[in-house]
Amino acid sequence: MIALYMGCRLEEIGQLLVGDVKVLNGTSHFAITTLVDDDEEIVKNIKTESSLRSVPLHPVLEQLGFSAYVERVRQAGHKRLFPDITSKRRKVTSAYSTWFSRFKRDAGITSHRKVFHSFRHTFKDACRAAGIPVDVHDALTGHARSSVGDGYGLGYPLERLAGEIGKVRYGLVWEKAPASAQALHSQAGG
């Protein structure tokens, strides 16, 4: 869901720490960063320099309870946001990637072109369909721009990125979940 709605790479998601979920001026976001802690227990890498970024939490993920999940993980005392994703290899998500390949095959998806990274491609297409300017969805996904002028300034404000990422929709049933939940709550006399 994070890859689909926020365009993050698998390793960026898998190596997130609880402390990487931040709130600035009321906008929840992921801080995609690097890190090597003192005992090298936690190592976070990025693909490119432009991958360092803040990605606003998509409103659908908020509606589905992601913030409550983050709080549960925080209260449990975990460092990693997804503590069950582990690997003995350098990449945190190596084992998860293998699991996902089996999962999609078992679901009948046999094309070698359909991989976890396809969610990122779908996100980019959804950004285009929503009319999000290319430089904005490049900022969301950490893609480097090629113009010299693109290197000037600090980039887009988080609030602008949040407004743009909120335009990404797929017409899926859970995108309407909050209204349905409210209707059920009202029907139940709540």
PDB file of C-alpha atoms in Angstrom:
ATOM      1  CA  MET A   1       0.000   0.000   0.000  1.00  0.00           C
ATOM      2  CA  ILE A   2       2.865   2.385   0.795  1.00  0.00           C
ATOM      3  CA  ALA A   3       4.534   1.697  -2.551  1.00  0.00           C
ATOM      4  CA  LEU A   4       1.220   2.094  -4.368  1.00  0.00           C
ATOM      5  CA  TYR A   5       0.135   5.324  -2.671  1.00  0.00           C
ATOM      6  CA  MET A   6       3.486   6.977  -1.942  1.00  0.00           C
ATOM      7  CA  GLY A   7       5.823   5.673  -4.650  1.00  0.00           C
ATOM      8  CA  CYS A   8       8.547   4.555  -2.234  1.00  0.00           C
ATOM      9  CA  ARG A   9      11.053   1.862  -3.163  1.00  0.00           C
ATOM     10  CA  LEU A  10      10.845  -1.489  -1.350  1.00  0.00           C
ATOM     11  CA  GLU A  11      14.113  -0.977   0.527  1.00  0.00           C
ATOM     12  CA  GLU A  12      13.107   2.567   1.519  1.00  0.00           C
ATOM     13  CA  ILE A  13       9.945   1.127   3.087  1.00  0.00           C
ATOM     14  CA  GLY A  14      11.578  -1.876   4.715  1.00  0.00           C
ATOM     15  CA  GLN A  15      14.334   0.089   6.408  1.00  0.00           C
ATOM     16  CA  LEU A  16      12.041   2.790   7.855  1.00  0.00           C
ATOM     17  CA  LEU A  17      12.443   3.411  11.551  1.00  0.00           C
ATOM     18  CA  VAL A  18       9.568   4.388  13.821  1.00  0.00           C
ATOM     19  CA  GLY A  19      11.278   7.763  14.211  1.00  0.00           C
ATOM     20  CA  ASP A  20      11.194   8.268  10.431  1.00  0.00           C
ATOM     21  CA  VAL A  21       7.450   8.876  10.625  1.00  0.00           C
ATOM     22  CA  LYS A  22       7.267  12.543  11.502  1.00  0.00           C
ATOM     23  CA  VAL A  23       4.736  15.359  11.696  1.00  0.00           C
ATOM     24  CA  LEU A  24       5.595  18.872  10.563  1.00  0.00           C
ATOM     25  CA  ASN A  25       2.952  21.603  10.700  1.00  0.00           C
ATOM     26  CA  GLY A  26       0.251  18.942  10.898  1.00  0.00           C
ATOM     27  CA  THR A  27       1.562  16.960   7.913  1.00  0.00           C
ATOM     28  CA  SER A  28       2.565  13.361   8.619  1.00  0.00           C
ATOM     29  CA  HIS A  29       5.414  12.181   6.440  1.00  0.00           C
ATOM     30  CA  PHE A  30       8.247   9.715   6.013  1.00  0.00           C
ATOM     31  CA  ALA A  31      11.783  11.037   6.276  1.00  0.00           C
ATOM     32  CA  ILE A  32      13.699   8.923   3.759  1.00  0.00           C
ATOM     33  CA  THR A  33      17.271   9.140   5.070  1.00  0.00           C
ATOM     34  CA  THR A  34      20.516   7.277   5.582  1.00  0.00           C
ATOM     35  CA  LEU A  35      21.808   6.111   8.944  1.00  0.00           C
ATOM     36  CA  VAL A  36      24.536   4.061  10.537  1.00  0.00           C
ATOM     37  CA  ASP A  37      24.090   3.871  14.287  1.00  0.00           C
ATOM     38  CA  ASP A  38      26.981   3.516  16.711  1.00  0.00           C
ATOM     39  CA  ASP A  39      26.821  -0.272  16.968  1.00  0.00           C
ATOM     40  CA  GLU A  40      25.944  -0.663  13.243  1.00  0.00           C
ATOM     41  CA  GLU A  41      22.838  -2.600  14.276  1.00  0.00           C
ATOM     42  CA  ILE A  42      20.748  -0.320  12.066  1.00  0.00           C
ATOM     43  CA  VAL A  43      22.030   0.702   8.674  1.00  0.00           C
ATOM     44  CA  LYS A  44      19.901   2.635   6.188  1.00  0.00           C
ATOM     45  CA  ASN A  45      20.998   3.381   2.662  1.00  0.00           C
ATOM     46  CA  ILE A  46      19.471   5.230  -0.252  1.00  0.00           C
ATOM     47  CA  LYS A  47      19.791   4.601  -3.963  1.00  0.00           C
ATOM     48  CA  THR A  48      20.836   8.108  -4.999  1.00  0.00           C
ATOM     49  CA  GLU A  49      21.393  11.517  -3.420  1.00  0.00           C
ATOM     50  CA  SER A  50      18.017  12.678  -4.742  1.00  0.00           C
ATOM     51  CA  SER A  51      16.407   9.843  -2.770  1.00  0.00           C
ATOM     52  CA  LEU A  52      16.875  11.857   0.444  1.00  0.00           C
ATOM     53  CA  ARG A  53      13.425  13.373   0.877  1.00  0.00           C
ATOM     54  CA  SER A  54      10.247  13.782   2.860  1.00  0.00           C
ATOM     55  CA  VAL A  55       7.197  11.989   1.500  1.00  0.00           C
ATOM     56  CA  PRO A  56       3.790  12.984   2.890  1.00  0.00           C
ATOM     57  CA  LEU A  57       1.631  10.151   4.157  1.00  0.00           C
ATOM     58  CA  HIS A  58      -1.165   9.585   1.673  1.00  0.00           C
ATOM     59  CA  PRO A  59      -4.609  10.349   3.155  1.00  0.00           C
ATOM     60  CA  VAL A  60      -5.899   6.861   2.241  1.00  0.00           C
ATOM     61  CA  LEU A  61      -3.187   5.303   4.422  1.00  0.00           C
ATOM     62  CA  GLU A  62      -4.192   7.652   7.240  1.00  0.00           C
ATOM     63  CA  GLN A  63      -7.845   6.621   6.791  1.00  0.00           C
ATOM     64  CA  LEU A  64      -6.880   2.953   6.925  1.00  0.00           C
ATOM     65  CA  GLY A  65      -5.241   3.425  10.325  1.00  0.00           C
ATOM     66  CA  PHE A  66      -1.553   3.737   9.506  1.00  0.00           C
ATOM     67  CA  SER A  67      -0.920   6.282  12.276  1.00  0.00           C
ATOM     68  CA  ALA A  68      -2.476   3.905  14.820  1.00  0.00           C
ATOM     69  CA  TYR A  69      -0.174   1.157  13.522  1.00  0.00           C
ATOM     70  CA  VAL A  70       2.854   3.420  13.961  1.00  0.00           C
ATOM     71  CA  GLU A  71       1.807   4.158  17.536  1.00  0.00           C
ATOM     72  CA  ARG A  72       1.408   0.436  18.335  1.00  0.00           C
ATOM     73  CA  VAL A  73       4.898  -0.287  16.978  1.00  0.00           C
ATOM     74  CA  ARG A  74       6.297   2.672  18.929  1.00  0.00           C
ATOM     75  CA  GLN A  75       4.645   1.509  22.172  1.00  0.00           C
ATOM     76  CA  ALA A  76       5.987  -2.015  21.624  1.00  0.00           C
ATOM     77  CA  GLY A  77       9.481  -0.504  21.701  1.00  0.00           C
ATOM     78  CA  HIS A  78      10.548  -1.485  18.183  1.00  0.00           C
ATOM     79  CA  LYS A  79      13.157   0.563  16.348  1.00  0.00           C
ATOM     80  CA  ARG A  80      12.041  -0.513  12.886  1.00  0.00           C
ATOM     81  CA  LEU A  81       8.607   0.453  11.586  1.00  0.00           C
ATOM     82  CA  PHE A  82       8.174  -3.037  10.149  1.00  0.00           C
ATOM     83  CA  PRO A  83      10.005  -5.200  12.689  1.00  0.00           C
ATOM     84  CA  ASP A  84       8.988  -8.471  11.022  1.00  0.00           C
ATOM     85  CA  ILE A  85      10.925  -7.570   7.870  1.00  0.00           C
ATOM     86  CA  THR A  86      14.406  -8.861   8.527  1.00  0.00           C
ATOM     87  CA  SER A  87      17.261 -10.234   6.500  1.00  0.00           C
ATOM     88  CA  LYS A  88      20.755 -11.441   7.181  1.00  0.00           C
ATOM     89  CA  ARG A  89      21.859  -9.834   3.932  1.00  0.00           C
ATOM     90  CA  ARG A  90      22.856  -6.229   3.422  1.00  0.00           C
ATOM     91  CA  LYS A  91      19.406  -5.271   2.138  1.00  0.00           C
ATOM     92  CA  VAL A  92      16.738  -5.417   4.835  1.00  0.00           C
ATOM     93  CA  THR A  93      14.086  -6.467   2.328  1.00  0.00           C
ATOM     94  CA  SER A  94      15.884  -9.380   0.628  1.00  0.00           C
ATOM     95  CA  ALA A  95      13.741 -12.045   2.309  1.00  0.00           C
ATOM     96  CA  TYR A  96      10.567  -9.992   1.811  1.00  0.00           C
ATOM     97  CA  SER A  97      11.356  -9.631  -1.892  1.00  0.00           C
ATOM     98  CA  THR A  98      11.656 -13.413  -2.196  1.00  0.00           C
ATOM     99  CA  TRP A  99       8.361 -13.855  -0.306  1.00  0.00           C
ATOM    100  CA  PHE A 100       6.628 -11.330  -2.573  1.00  0.00           C
ATOM    101  CA  SER A 101       7.827 -13.171  -5.694  1.00  0.00           C
ATOM    102  CA  ARG A 102       6.277 -16.415  -4.381  1.00  0.00           C
ATOM    103  CA  PHE A 103       3.098 -14.560  -3.323  1.00  0.00           C
ATOM    104  CA  LYS A 104       2.520 -13.061  -6.789  1.00  0.00           C
ATOM    105  CA  ARG A 105       3.285 -16.399  -8.476  1.00  0.00           C
ATOM    106  CA  ASP A 106       0.791 -18.157  -6.165  1.00  0.00           C
ATOM    107  CA  ALA A 107      -1.750 -15.448  -7.052  1.00  0.00           C
ATOM    108  CA  GLY A 108      -1.336 -16.376 -10.718  1.00  0.00           C
ATOM    109  CA  ILE A 109       0.877 -13.448 -11.729  1.00  0.00           C
ATOM    110  CA  THR A 110       3.609 -15.122 -13.744  1.00  0.00           C
ATOM    111  CA  SER A 111       5.048 -12.228 -15.734  1.00  0.00           C
ATOM    112  CA  HIS A 112       8.633 -11.487 -14.740  1.00  0.00           C
ATOM    113  CA  ARG A 113       7.860  -7.836 -15.523  1.00  0.00           C
ATOM    114  CA  LYS A 114       5.351  -7.651 -12.657  1.00  0.00           C
ATOM    115  CA  VAL A 115       7.484  -7.173  -9.558  1.00  0.00           C
ATOM    116  CA  PHE A 116       7.202  -5.168  -6.348  1.00  0.00           C
ATOM    117  CA  HIS A 117       8.769  -2.213  -8.152  1.00  0.00           C
ATOM    118  CA  SER A 118       5.699  -2.214 -10.440  1.00  0.00           C
ATOM    119  CA  PHE A 119       3.829  -0.433  -7.628  1.00  0.00           C
ATOM    120  CA  ARG A 120       6.255   2.470  -8.044  1.00  0.00           C
ATOM    121  CA  HIS A 121       5.605   2.541 -11.792  1.00  0.00           C
ATOM    122  CA  THR A 122       1.859   2.497 -11.110  1.00  0.00           C
ATOM    123  CA  PHE A 123       2.268   5.411  -8.689  1.00  0.00           C
ATOM    124  CA  LYS A 124       4.098   7.450 -11.346  1.00  0.00           C
ATOM    125  CA  ASP A 125       1.299   6.720 -13.836  1.00  0.00           C
ATOM    126  CA  ALA A 126      -1.299   7.722 -11.227  1.00  0.00           C
ATOM    127  CA  CYS A 127       0.566  11.001 -10.655  1.00  0.00           C
ATOM    128  CA  ARG A 128       0.435  11.711 -14.379  1.00  0.00           C
ATOM    129  CA  ALA A 129      -3.270  10.803 -14.537  1.00  0.00           C
ATOM    130  CA  ALA A 130      -3.979  13.126 -11.590  1.00  0.00           C
ATOM    131  CA  GLY A 131      -2.247  16.011 -13.358  1.00  0.00           C
ATOM    132  CA  ILE A 132       0.562  16.270 -10.833  1.00  0.00           C
ATOM    133  CA  PRO A 133       3.463  18.183 -12.408  1.00  0.00           C
ATOM    134  CA  VAL A 134       6.412  15.948 -13.287  1.00  0.00           C
ATOM    135  CA  ASP A 135       8.813  17.877 -11.053  1.00  0.00           C
ATOM    136  CA  VAL A 136       6.461  17.339  -8.100  1.00  0.00           C
ATOM    137  CA  HIS A 137       6.095  13.590  -8.600  1.00  0.00           C
ATOM    138  CA  ASP A 138       9.847  13.392  -9.135  1.00  0.00           C
ATOM    139  CA  ALA A 139      10.253  15.085  -5.729  1.00  0.00           C
ATOM    140  CA  LEU A 140       7.835  12.544  -4.206  1.00  0.00           C
ATOM    141  CA  THR A 141       9.683   9.552  -5.664  1.00  0.00           C
ATOM    142  CA  GLY A 142      13.216  10.879  -5.295  1.00  0.00           C
ATOM    143  CA  HIS A 143      13.952  11.031  -9.001  1.00  0.00           C
ATOM    144  CA  ALA A 144      16.673  13.487  -9.955  1.00  0.00           C
ATOM    145  CA  ARG A 145      15.834  16.258 -12.381  1.00  0.00           C
ATOM    146  CA  SER A 146      18.253  17.034 -15.177  1.00  0.00           C
ATOM    147  CA  SER A 147      18.167  20.835 -15.342  1.00  0.00           C
ATOM    148  CA  VAL A 148      20.836  22.909 -13.598  1.00  0.00           C
ATOM    149  CA  GLY A 149      18.066  25.113 -12.204  1.00  0.00           C
ATOM    150  CA  ASP A 150      16.476  22.102 -10.525  1.00  0.00           C
ATOM    151  CA  GLY A 151      19.382  22.065  -8.081  1.00  0.00           C
ATOM    152  CA  TYR A 152      18.570  25.533  -6.754  1.00  0.00           C
ATOM    153  CA  GLY A 153      16.446  26.113  -3.665  1.00  0.00           C
ATOM    154  CA  LEU A 154      15.108  23.672  -1.127  1.00  0.00           C
ATOM    155  CA  GLY A 155      12.425  22.041  -3.235  1.00  0.00           C
ATOM    156  CA  TYR A 156       8.697  21.929  -2.636  1.00  0.00           C
ATOM    157  CA  PRO A 157       7.182  22.643   0.769  1.00  0.00           C
ATOM    158  CA  LEU A 158       5.806  19.560   2.506  1.00  0.00           C
ATOM    159  CA  GLU A 159       2.285  21.013   2.486  1.00  0.00           C
ATOM    160  CA  ARG A 160       2.371  21.321  -1.323  1.00  0.00           C
ATOM    161  CA  LEU A 161       3.629  17.761  -1.683  1.00  0.00           C
ATOM    162  CA  ALA A 162       0.847  16.578   0.648  1.00  0.00           C
ATOM    163  CA  GLY A 163      -1.782  18.331  -1.440  1.00  0.00           C
ATOM    164  CA  GLU A 164      -0.459  16.756  -4.615  1.00  0.00           C
ATOM    165  CA  ILE A 165       0.000  13.207  -3.290  1.00  0.00           C
ATOM    166  CA  GLY A 166      -3.584  13.311  -2.039  1.00  0.00           C
ATOM    167  CA  LYS A 167      -4.723  13.499  -5.671  1.00  0.00           C
ATOM    168  CA  VAL A 168      -3.457   9.972  -6.344  1.00  0.00           C
ATOM    169  CA  ARG A 169      -6.463   7.637  -6.435  1.00  0.00           C
ATOM    170  CA  TYR A 170      -7.164   4.289  -8.036  1.00  0.00           C
ATOM    171  CA  GLY A 171     -10.941   3.937  -7.586  1.00  0.00           C
ATOM    172  CA  LEU A 172     -10.457   1.121  -5.088  1.00  0.00           C
ATOM    173  CA  VAL A 173     -13.097   0.238  -2.515  1.00  0.00           C
ATOM    174  CA  TRP A 174     -10.997   1.171   0.525  1.00  0.00           C
ATOM    175  CA  GLU A 175     -10.552   4.688  -0.812  1.00  0.00           C
ATOM    176  CA  LYS A 176     -14.206   5.152   0.117  1.00  0.00           C
ATOM    177  CA  ALA A 177     -13.886   3.282   3.441  1.00  0.00           C
ATOM    178  CA  PRO A 178     -14.201   6.261   5.821  1.00  0.00           C
ATOM    179  CA  ALA A 179     -17.552   7.340   4.385  1.00  0.00           C
ATOM    180  CA  SER A 180     -18.773   3.725   4.476  1.00  0.00           C
ATOM    181  CA  ALA A 181     -17.536   3.327   8.060  1.00  0.00           C
ATOM    182  CA  GLN A 182     -19.378   6.499   9.068  1.00  0.00           C
ATOM    183  CA  ALA A 183     -22.564   5.236   7.402  1.00  0.00           C
ATOM    184  CA  LEU A 184     -22.295   1.893   9.198  1.00  0.00           C
ATOM    185  CA  HIS A 185     -21.631   3.681  12.477  1.00  0.00           C
ATOM    186  CA  SER A 186     -24.742   5.842  11.964  1.00  0.00           C
ATOM    187  CA  GLN A 187     -26.870   2.833  11.014  1.00  0.00           C
ATOM    188  CA  ALA A 188     -25.748   1.021  14.158  1.00  0.00           C
ATOM    189  CA  GLY A 189     -26.984   3.912  16.268  1.00  0.00           C
ATOM    190  CA  GLY A 190     -23.503   5.202  17.079  1.00  0.00           C
TER     191      GLY A 190
END
